[in-house]
Amino acid sequence: MDLVTPGIGLIFWTGLIFTILLLVLTKFAWKPINKMISSRNQSIEDALNMAEKAREEMKSLQAGNEKIMAEARVERDNLMREAREIKDQIVAQAKQEAMAEVEKIKKSAAMEIAAQKSAAMDEIKNQVLDLSVLVAEKVLRRELKTKADNESLVDDLLKDVKFN
Amino acid sequence: MKHILYLISLCSVLCFSNIVMASDAKENEGEGEKFNVIELIMHHIKDAHQWHILDYKKDNGEEVVVSIPLPVIVVYKGQFDVFMSSEFEHGHKIVEKGDNKYALYDEKIYMADTDGQLRFEEKEGENVVLNEMPLDFSITKNVFAMIIVSLFIVLIFVSVAKAYKKNPGRPRGLQSVMEPLILFVKDEIVYPNLGKKTDKFLPYLLTVFFFIFFNNLFGIIPFFPGGANVTGNIAVTMTLALFTFFAINLNGNKHYWKHTLWMPGVPVFVKPILAVVEIMGMIVKPVALTIRLFANITAGHIIILSLVSLIFIFESFTMSPVSVLFVLFMNCLELLVAFLQAYIFTMLSSLFISMAVEEHH
């Protein structure tokens, strides 16, 4: 029975000690500890939010990059196309010019050839003339002997004279 | 109480010479007197006016008691007396202060008759003292243990609070040991019950949790400054339960009182009956808290002491390994119980408070 009879003194002291403990701990321990823990929780949450925001920014930045890249690609394609066109133009023009030049050269060459040809003909004519004169002279010198002689003489002469 | 520290040290050290000494001591105590287990255990689990450490007998048979005397504060017929319990000389002497004669019997203070004697009456095989008792506000063993534990708690948590100021980000050392406990109480016990009102009741519930927890732990330590059966004392658990009772009823909202006194939604003739039941429930809640904590902790102490006493009941050295193993097992169990009871008390307190302050829509 003794065991389950609460003593007044112990009730009093327990109440007093517990009240003091409650007040002291509330003021010097629980309040600062809870404040610190909740402020730490807040800072962790802030950090997480910031990381989330940064990730989103990264994403939008990446999207921007891709857009710029696509634009650059289009630009490059355009440039390439233009360059190709210009190249084709230049090549075509060069070809034309070359053709014209060739024509010109051909024409002048033909003229030259013709001139050369006529000159050569003139020279041949002159030489034939000279030769005929020479042959005639030689023939004339021996003509008076025989006809046969004449003929052999002409043959000989003709043998000697060879056109180039 | 008399032998307990002695016995536990015997048991844990398992030293043969100690066993011999113990049996010697017993022989000297009185021929034919059996080793009284019940007396020893009751002595330990009850409160005392001195903190007993050990006693032994000198070669000449003189008994020497080593104990810490504690202050006695008594009030009788308007007279207020303060003196050290050592003046009783362990119950052998009457202390006279003015007209009052105080006698210590079985760790209780009585007003002795003018001749300095106590009157006894045999009742159910027990000696019952008929003398009056003064109002006893002494710093008893339990009060002293409670003060030590409270100082210990303050020391721990104030230093933890300081550590938070120094490095709030990453807890280390003692701070990292205590933080999970504080957060356990906050997030697992209090918040699920009280929700938004957590901050208001958290200081009380944290204090009650750590007060019970540390007192339980100190109770398991077999020697000074532990060993006092603080949370196994019904006065202590009753006071704690009263704090919860006031926390419930001083904060109860209109809804709570309406449901207690005039239950809505039932026929009028049932309302008074339910009011009686509800008021009984109001009282039963703290009573249940009181008895649960008291009975659990006291039972633990009784089991451990009984197991230690086995050695002395069997008067056999061979019993000691068995006893040691059982006590070891029980001590581990008591560590769990120390935590569990603190948890249950806090849990139920927050549950009862939440039922009283709950908002209804």
XYZ file of C-alpha atoms in Angstrom:
525
model
C 0.000 0.000 0.000
C 2.906 2.225 0.798
C 4.095 1.900 -2.757
C 0.952 3.346 -4.307
C 0.468 6.177 -1.825
C 1.880 9.356 -3.331
C 3.820 11.478 -0.844
C 2.985 15.172 -0.661
C 6.645 16.208 -0.498
C 7.581 14.367 -3.637
C 4.570 15.791 -5.501
C 5.596 19.279 -4.449
C 9.233 18.860 -5.446
C 8.426 17.080 -8.705
C 6.041 19.877 -9.625
C 8.571 22.548 -8.723
C 11.537 20.869 -10.424
C 9.552 20.035 -13.522
C 8.159 23.567 -13.810
C 11.630 25.079 -13.487
C 13.008 22.546 -15.967
C 10.185 23.352 -18.373
C 10.795 27.102 -18.153
C 14.578 26.854 -18.382
C 14.558 24.402 -21.266
C 11.872 26.333 -23.141
C 13.845 29.552 -22.910
C 17.382 28.269 -23.338
C 16.995 25.087 -25.352
C 13.764 24.336 -27.180
C 13.117 27.815 -28.575
C 16.646 28.386 -29.972
C 16.939 24.766 -31.168
C 13.578 24.817 -32.918
C 14.268 28.211 -34.395
C 17.601 26.995 -35.732
C 16.129 23.770 -37.094
C 13.254 25.534 -38.820
C 15.549 28.211 -40.232
C 17.804 25.436 -41.484
C 14.823 23.677 -43.033
C 13.883 26.976 -44.651
C 17.377 27.446 -46.031
C 17.393 23.883 -47.385
C 14.054 24.491 -49.041
C 15.308 27.766 -50.471
C 18.374 26.022 -51.817
C 16.217 23.337 -53.403
C 13.941 25.931 -54.959
C 16.945 27.792 -56.265
C 18.358 24.630 -57.785
C 14.994 23.971 -59.417
C 14.946 27.497 -60.807
C 18.507 27.180 -62.046
C 17.616 23.917 -63.748
C 14.678 25.577 -65.474
C 16.852 28.469 -66.539
C 19.362 26.001 -67.888
C 16.598 24.326 -69.818
C 15.400 27.595 -71.351
C 18.989 28.534 -72.049
C 19.489 25.236 -73.804
C 16.343 25.791 -75.835
C 17.697 29.245 -76.804
C 20.981 27.693 -77.780
C 19.224 25.199 -79.974
C 17.260 27.970 -81.644
C 20.438 29.900 -82.300
C 22.064 26.750 -83.616
C 19.148 26.110 -85.978
C 19.293 29.691 -87.186
C 23.010 29.381 -87.724
C 22.485 26.194 -89.665
C 19.915 27.890 -91.919
C 22.270 30.812 -92.399
C 25.077 28.468 -93.277
C 22.898 26.616 -95.767
C 21.907 29.908 -97.374
C 25.514 31.013 -97.573
C 26.502 27.709 -99.106
C 23.750 27.920 -101.636
C 24.685 31.462 -102.600
C 28.327 30.525 -102.842
C 27.472 27.634 -105.090
C 25.371 29.886 -107.295
C 28.143 32.427 -107.518
C 30.627 29.695 -108.327
C 28.410 28.337 -111.079
C 27.969 31.819 -112.463
C 31.692 32.453 -112.483
C 32.414 29.108 -114.096
C 29.782 29.702 -116.774
C 31.099 33.162 -117.451
C 34.656 31.875 -117.683
C 33.550 29.187 -120.044
C 31.829 31.742 -122.248
C 34.832 33.973 -122.266
C 37.102 31.061 -123.064
C 34.864 30.009 -125.906
C 34.922 33.519 -127.348
C 38.689 33.621 -127.088
C 38.977 30.229 -128.775
C 36.740 31.418 -131.573
C 38.894 34.487 -131.998
C 42.084 32.447 -132.025
C 40.577 30.001 -134.474
C 39.554 32.804 -136.765
C 42.950 34.453 -136.701
C 44.629 31.079 -137.196
C 42.520 30.390 -140.267
C 43.355 33.768 -141.668
C 47.006 33.188 -141.023
C 46.835 29.781 -142.651
C 45.130 31.251 -145.661
C 47.760 33.987 -145.931
C 50.539 31.451 -145.556
C 48.906 29.246 -148.107
C 48.615 32.013 -150.691
C 52.218 33.052 -149.998
C 53.378 29.493 -150.499
C 51.374 29.249 -153.721
C 52.923 32.450 -154.949
C 56.374 31.102 -154.162
C 55.627 27.812 -155.929
C 54.349 29.718 -158.904
C 57.463 31.794 -158.963
C 59.703 28.722 -158.661
C 57.775 26.901 -161.380
C 58.182 30.006 -163.469
C 61.911 30.095 -162.773
C 62.234 26.396 -163.521
C 60.274 26.629 -166.738
C 62.444 29.479 -167.710
C 65.538 27.467 -166.836
C 64.232 24.378 -168.606
C 63.285 26.436 -171.574
C 66.726 27.972 -171.657
C 68.430 24.523 -171.473
C 66.030 23.131 -174.007
C 66.610 25.997 -176.248
C 70.354 25.429 -175.987
C 70.119 21.775 -177.084
C 67.001 21.865 -179.283
C 68.738 22.137 -182.422
C 70.440 18.753 -182.325
C 67.775 16.065 -182.453
C 64.353 15.650 -181.522
C 65.191 12.556 -179.569
C 67.879 14.345 -177.885
C 65.463 16.987 -177.010
C 63.087 14.589 -175.579
C 65.691 12.794 -173.499
C 66.997 16.067 -172.444
C 63.559 17.203 -171.288
C 63.077 13.929 -169.439
C 66.402 14.325 -167.697
C 65.639 17.811 -166.796
C 62.290 16.848 -165.539
C 63.897 14.101 -163.492
C 66.174 16.618 -161.952
C 63.468 19.023 -161.161
C 61.404 17.748 -158.344
C 58.790 19.527 -156.592
C 59.284 19.656 -153.080
C 17.879 -0.536 -0.373
C 20.389 -1.663 2.201
C 22.316 -4.106 0.143
C 21.414 -3.248 -3.359
C 24.528 -1.457 -4.566
C 26.637 -3.992 -2.811
C 24.696 -6.797 -4.421
C 24.781 -5.407 -7.906
C 28.480 -4.794 -7.782
C 28.895 -8.351 -6.545
C 26.845 -9.709 -9.317
C 28.503 -7.768 -12.086
C 32.056 -8.352 -10.947
C 31.376 -12.000 -10.115
C 34.226 -12.076 -7.697
C 34.533 -15.095 -5.482
C 35.919 -13.264 -2.491
C 32.954 -10.930 -2.536
C 30.597 -13.867 -2.370
C 32.435 -15.106 0.694
C 32.185 -11.676 2.286
C 28.489 -11.523 1.574
C 27.825 -14.819 3.234
C 29.921 -13.676 6.197
C 27.937 -10.523 6.461
C 24.737 -12.460 6.426
C 25.894 -14.724 9.227
C 26.723 -11.687 11.294
C 23.395 -10.032 10.679
C 21.550 -12.404 12.887
C 21.474 -16.086 13.522
C 18.638 -17.881 11.802
C 17.390 -14.750 10.073
C 16.737 -15.547 6.430
C 17.743 -13.243 3.623
C 14.590 -11.194 3.066
C 14.133 -10.536 -0.664
C 10.876 -8.631 -0.361
C 12.268 -6.279 2.243
C 15.355 -5.595 0.130
C 13.403 -4.925 -3.037
C 10.780 -2.753 -1.354
C 13.549 -0.822 0.292
C 15.109 -0.112 -3.054
C 12.049 0.903 -5.006
C 10.740 3.210 -2.278
C 11.979 6.673 -1.502
C 14.568 7.330 1.224
C 15.955 10.180 3.297
C 19.552 9.282 2.587
C 21.407 8.054 -0.454
C 22.791 4.733 0.584
C 26.052 3.671 -1.038
C 27.225 0.592 0.845
C 27.606 -0.838 4.304
C 30.016 -3.264 5.808
C 31.100 -4.573 9.173
C 34.417 -3.943 10.807
C 36.374 -6.792 12.357
C 35.022 -5.867 15.783
C 31.472 -6.290 14.537
C 30.759 -2.575 14.323
C 28.442 -1.791 11.425
C 29.561 1.014 9.096
C 27.059 2.610 6.730
C 28.338 4.723 3.897
C 25.607 7.034 2.647
C 25.001 10.588 1.514
C 22.844 12.427 4.081
C 20.042 14.484 2.567
C 18.240 17.495 4.034
C 15.026 16.860 5.949
C 12.404 19.585 5.720
C 9.346 18.989 7.908
C 6.372 21.040 8.979
C 4.402 20.070 12.062
C 1.881 22.225 13.902
C 3.194 25.399 12.307
C 6.767 24.582 13.178
C 9.164 24.423 10.296
C 12.329 22.358 10.782
C 15.311 21.772 8.532
C 18.146 19.401 9.416
C 20.309 16.744 7.795
C 19.064 13.168 7.776
C 22.385 12.066 9.248
C 21.075 13.352 12.599
C 18.810 10.297 12.713
C 21.898 8.054 12.569
C 20.058 5.683 10.225
C 16.957 5.520 12.381
C 18.704 4.838 15.656
C 18.204 8.293 17.120
C 15.330 10.690 17.759
C 15.848 14.266 16.558
C 14.502 16.963 18.868
C 13.738 20.395 17.486
C 11.994 22.594 20.056
C 8.877 20.737 21.176
C 8.930 18.354 18.203
C 10.549 14.962 18.397
C 11.125 13.355 15.022
C 11.747 9.650 14.576
C 12.809 7.835 11.404
C 11.240 4.439 10.918
C 11.310 2.514 7.659
C 12.454 5.688 5.812
C 9.437 7.620 7.048
C 9.406 10.430 9.575
C 6.996 10.200 12.528
C 6.338 12.392 15.526
C 7.735 10.414 18.461
C 5.934 10.356 21.809
C 7.286 12.466 24.677
C 9.328 9.495 25.848
C 10.899 9.270 22.377
C 9.165 6.039 21.464
C 6.889 5.002 18.625
C 3.684 3.088 19.143
C 3.159 0.037 16.956
C 0.185 -2.077 16.110
C 0.233 -5.479 14.491
C -1.938 -5.403 11.398
C -2.024 -8.213 8.813
C 1.383 -9.408 9.914
C 2.940 -5.980 9.567
C 4.056 -3.449 12.114
C 2.037 -0.286 11.597
C 3.147 2.913 13.326
C 0.310 4.718 15.060
C 2.150 7.989 15.562
C 1.295 11.105 13.616
C 3.344 12.113 10.611
C 4.548 15.674 9.901
C 4.230 17.221 6.468
C 7.395 15.975 4.855
C 8.933 18.269 2.252
C 12.391 16.702 2.522
C 14.881 16.565 -0.284
C 14.606 12.799 -0.465
C 16.648 10.449 -2.603
C 14.154 10.760 -5.461
C 14.101 14.546 -5.262
C 17.873 14.654 -5.193
C 18.099 12.243 -8.152
C 15.541 14.334 -10.009
C 17.605 17.484 -9.403
C 20.750 15.758 -10.671
C 18.973 14.459 -13.773
C 17.378 17.849 -14.419
C 20.736 19.587 -14.189
C 22.116 16.962 -16.538
C 19.288 17.596 -19.018
C 19.735 21.364 -18.814
C 23.484 20.980 -19.306
C 22.994 18.780 -22.379
C 20.340 20.810 -24.124
C 21.736 24.238 -23.369
C 25.056 23.099 -24.822
C 23.212 21.655 -27.812
C 21.406 24.982 -28.265
C 24.774 26.739 -28.150
C 26.149 24.308 -30.712
C 23.252 25.238 -33.002
C 24.249 28.875 -32.784
C 27.828 27.983 -33.672
C 27.142 25.672 -36.581
C 23.497 25.567 -37.580
C 24.092 23.731 -40.833
C 25.755 20.461 -39.993
C 25.170 19.035 -36.518
C 28.133 17.329 -34.904
C 29.010 15.667 -31.609
C 26.325 15.794 -28.919
C 24.206 17.918 -31.217
C 23.979 15.129 -33.782
C 22.987 12.649 -31.051
C 20.205 14.826 -29.692
C 18.845 16.191 -32.941
C 17.338 12.892 -34.133
C 15.646 12.512 -30.729
C 14.275 16.055 -30.772
C 13.117 15.616 -34.351
C 11.654 12.210 -33.503
C 9.527 13.779 -30.777
C 8.617 16.707 -32.977
C 7.921 14.952 -36.273
C 6.786 11.486 -35.184
C 4.962 12.122 -31.918
C 3.760 15.701 -31.684
C 3.201 16.848 -35.254
C 0.987 13.925 -36.407
C -1.332 14.665 -33.474
C -1.248 18.414 -33.076
C -0.448 19.614 -36.577
C -0.552 23.399 -36.703
C -0.672 23.684 -32.897
C 2.648 21.816 -32.540
C 4.677 24.891 -31.606
C 2.487 25.730 -28.633
C 2.789 22.343 -26.903
C 6.169 21.214 -28.196
C 8.234 22.656 -25.296
C 6.107 20.828 -22.715
C 6.099 17.546 -24.622
C 9.833 17.676 -25.318
C 10.528 18.400 -21.663
C 8.300 15.591 -20.446
C 9.827 13.169 -22.953
C 13.426 13.873 -21.975
C 12.593 14.138 -18.261
C 11.075 10.650 -18.258
C 13.677 9.227 -20.630
C 16.705 10.420 -18.652
C 15.166 9.545 -15.289
C 14.459 6.049 -16.613
C 18.034 5.713 -17.856
C 19.523 6.973 -14.601
C 17.311 4.493 -12.779
C 19.008 1.625 -14.581
C 22.481 2.713 -13.455
C 23.000 0.651 -10.289
C 25.153 3.144 -8.358
C 25.279 6.865 -7.537
C 24.112 9.107 -9.260
C 21.682 6.554 -10.661
C 19.698 3.807 -9.051
C 16.912 5.966 -7.690
C 13.483 4.743 -8.711
C 12.246 8.212 -9.730
C 9.868 7.403 -12.580
C 8.799 4.273 -10.673
C 7.392 6.442 -7.908
C 3.679 7.079 -8.100
C 3.969 10.639 -6.761
C 6.316 11.581 -9.599
C 4.270 9.964 -12.352
C 1.099 11.439 -10.870
C 2.588 14.931 -10.943
C 3.637 14.504 -14.551
C 0.192 13.208 -15.453
C -1.312 16.239 -13.672
C 0.716 18.513 -15.947
C -0.818 16.709 -18.917
C -4.254 16.938 -17.275
C -3.922 20.713 -17.012
C -2.500 20.964 -20.504
C -5.603 19.172 -21.769
C -8.257 20.965 -19.748
C -6.834 24.488 -19.701
C -6.506 24.418 -23.478
C -9.704 22.526 -24.277
C -11.837 24.488 -26.729
C -15.584 25.098 -26.750
C -16.125 21.976 -28.796
C -14.256 19.814 -26.289
C -16.267 21.091 -23.337
C -19.527 20.746 -25.236
C -18.708 17.138 -26.036
C -17.695 16.486 -22.443
C -20.607 18.110 -20.625
C -23.537 18.133 -23.068
C -22.938 15.712 -25.907
C -24.612 16.948 -29.081
C -26.537 14.631 -31.369
C -27.973 12.271 -28.731
C -31.383 12.239 -27.002
C -31.634 14.605 -24.027
C -32.027 11.837 -21.450
C -28.722 10.263 -22.572
C -26.798 13.536 -22.259
C -26.319 13.468 -18.442
C -25.255 9.839 -18.557
C -22.695 10.593 -21.231
C -21.511 13.628 -19.272
C -20.758 11.379 -16.306
C -18.903 8.951 -18.549
C -16.941 11.752 -20.210
C -15.939 13.311 -16.889
C -14.788 9.896 -15.703
C -12.782 9.619 -18.931
C -11.244 13.026 -18.221
C -9.926 11.707 -14.911
C -9.062 8.224 -16.122
C -6.695 9.555 -18.809
C -4.096 10.987 -16.395
C -4.644 8.083 -13.998
C -3.796 5.661 -16.796
C -0.685 7.689 -17.602
C 0.297 7.655 -13.921
C -0.117 3.939 -13.423
C 1.387 2.865 -16.737
C 4.686 4.639 -16.173
C 4.877 3.801 -12.466
C 4.071 0.123 -12.960
C 6.389 -0.406 -15.909
C 9.435 1.134 -14.321
C 8.815 -0.364 -10.875
C 8.270 -3.801 -12.416
C 11.576 -3.522 -14.256
C 13.413 -2.656 -11.053
C 11.709 -5.484 -9.168
C 12.630 -8.066 -11.824
C 16.269 -7.029 -11.957
C 16.566 -7.021 -8.148
C 14.838 -10.396 -7.907
C 17.230 -11.893 -10.410
C 20.216 -10.537 -8.510
C 18.733 -11.840 -5.276
C 18.571 -15.353 -6.718
C 22.244 -15.759 -5.850
C 21.521 -15.003 -2.222
C 18.346 -17.032 -2.054
C 20.129 -20.121 -3.357
C 23.252 -19.196 -1.386
C 25.195 -20.649 -4.230
C 28.047 -19.362 -6.307
C 26.939 -21.507 -9.245
C 23.744 -19.493 -9.494
C 25.606 -16.307 -10.347
C 26.259 -16.936 -14.093
C 22.552 -17.616 -14.587
C 21.674 -14.535 -12.625
C 24.175 -12.375 -14.470
C 22.876 -13.508 -17.852
C 19.277 -12.849 -16.885
C 20.101 -9.452 -15.397
C 22.061 -8.549 -18.507
C 19.104 -9.461 -20.646
C 16.728 -7.525 -18.401
C 18.987 -4.483 -18.464
C 18.866 -4.469 -22.266
C 15.101 -4.789 -22.076
C 14.982 -1.943 -19.552
C 16.903 0.290 -21.935
C 14.162 -0.334 -24.458
C 11.460 0.200 -21.830
C 13.118 3.460 -20.740
C 12.672 4.813 -24.231
C 9.327 3.166 -24.847
C 7.678 4.544 -21.715
C 8.919 8.054 -22.418
C 7.576 7.654 -25.944
C 4.190 6.349 -24.794
C 3.732 9.067 -22.175
C 4.558 11.805 -24.686
C 2.526 10.159 -27.412
C -0.604 9.801 -25.276
C -0.213 13.299 -23.822
C -0.067 14.811 -27.297
C -2.983 12.644 -28.408
C -5.147 13.737 -25.467
C -4.205 17.384 -25.962
C -4.972 17.152 -29.665
C -8.415 15.727 -28.881
C -9.131 18.753 -26.684
C -7.833 21.460 -29.019
C -8.899 19.947 -32.335
C -10.721 22.349 -34.663
C -14.021 21.103 -36.095
C -15.569 22.457 -39.207
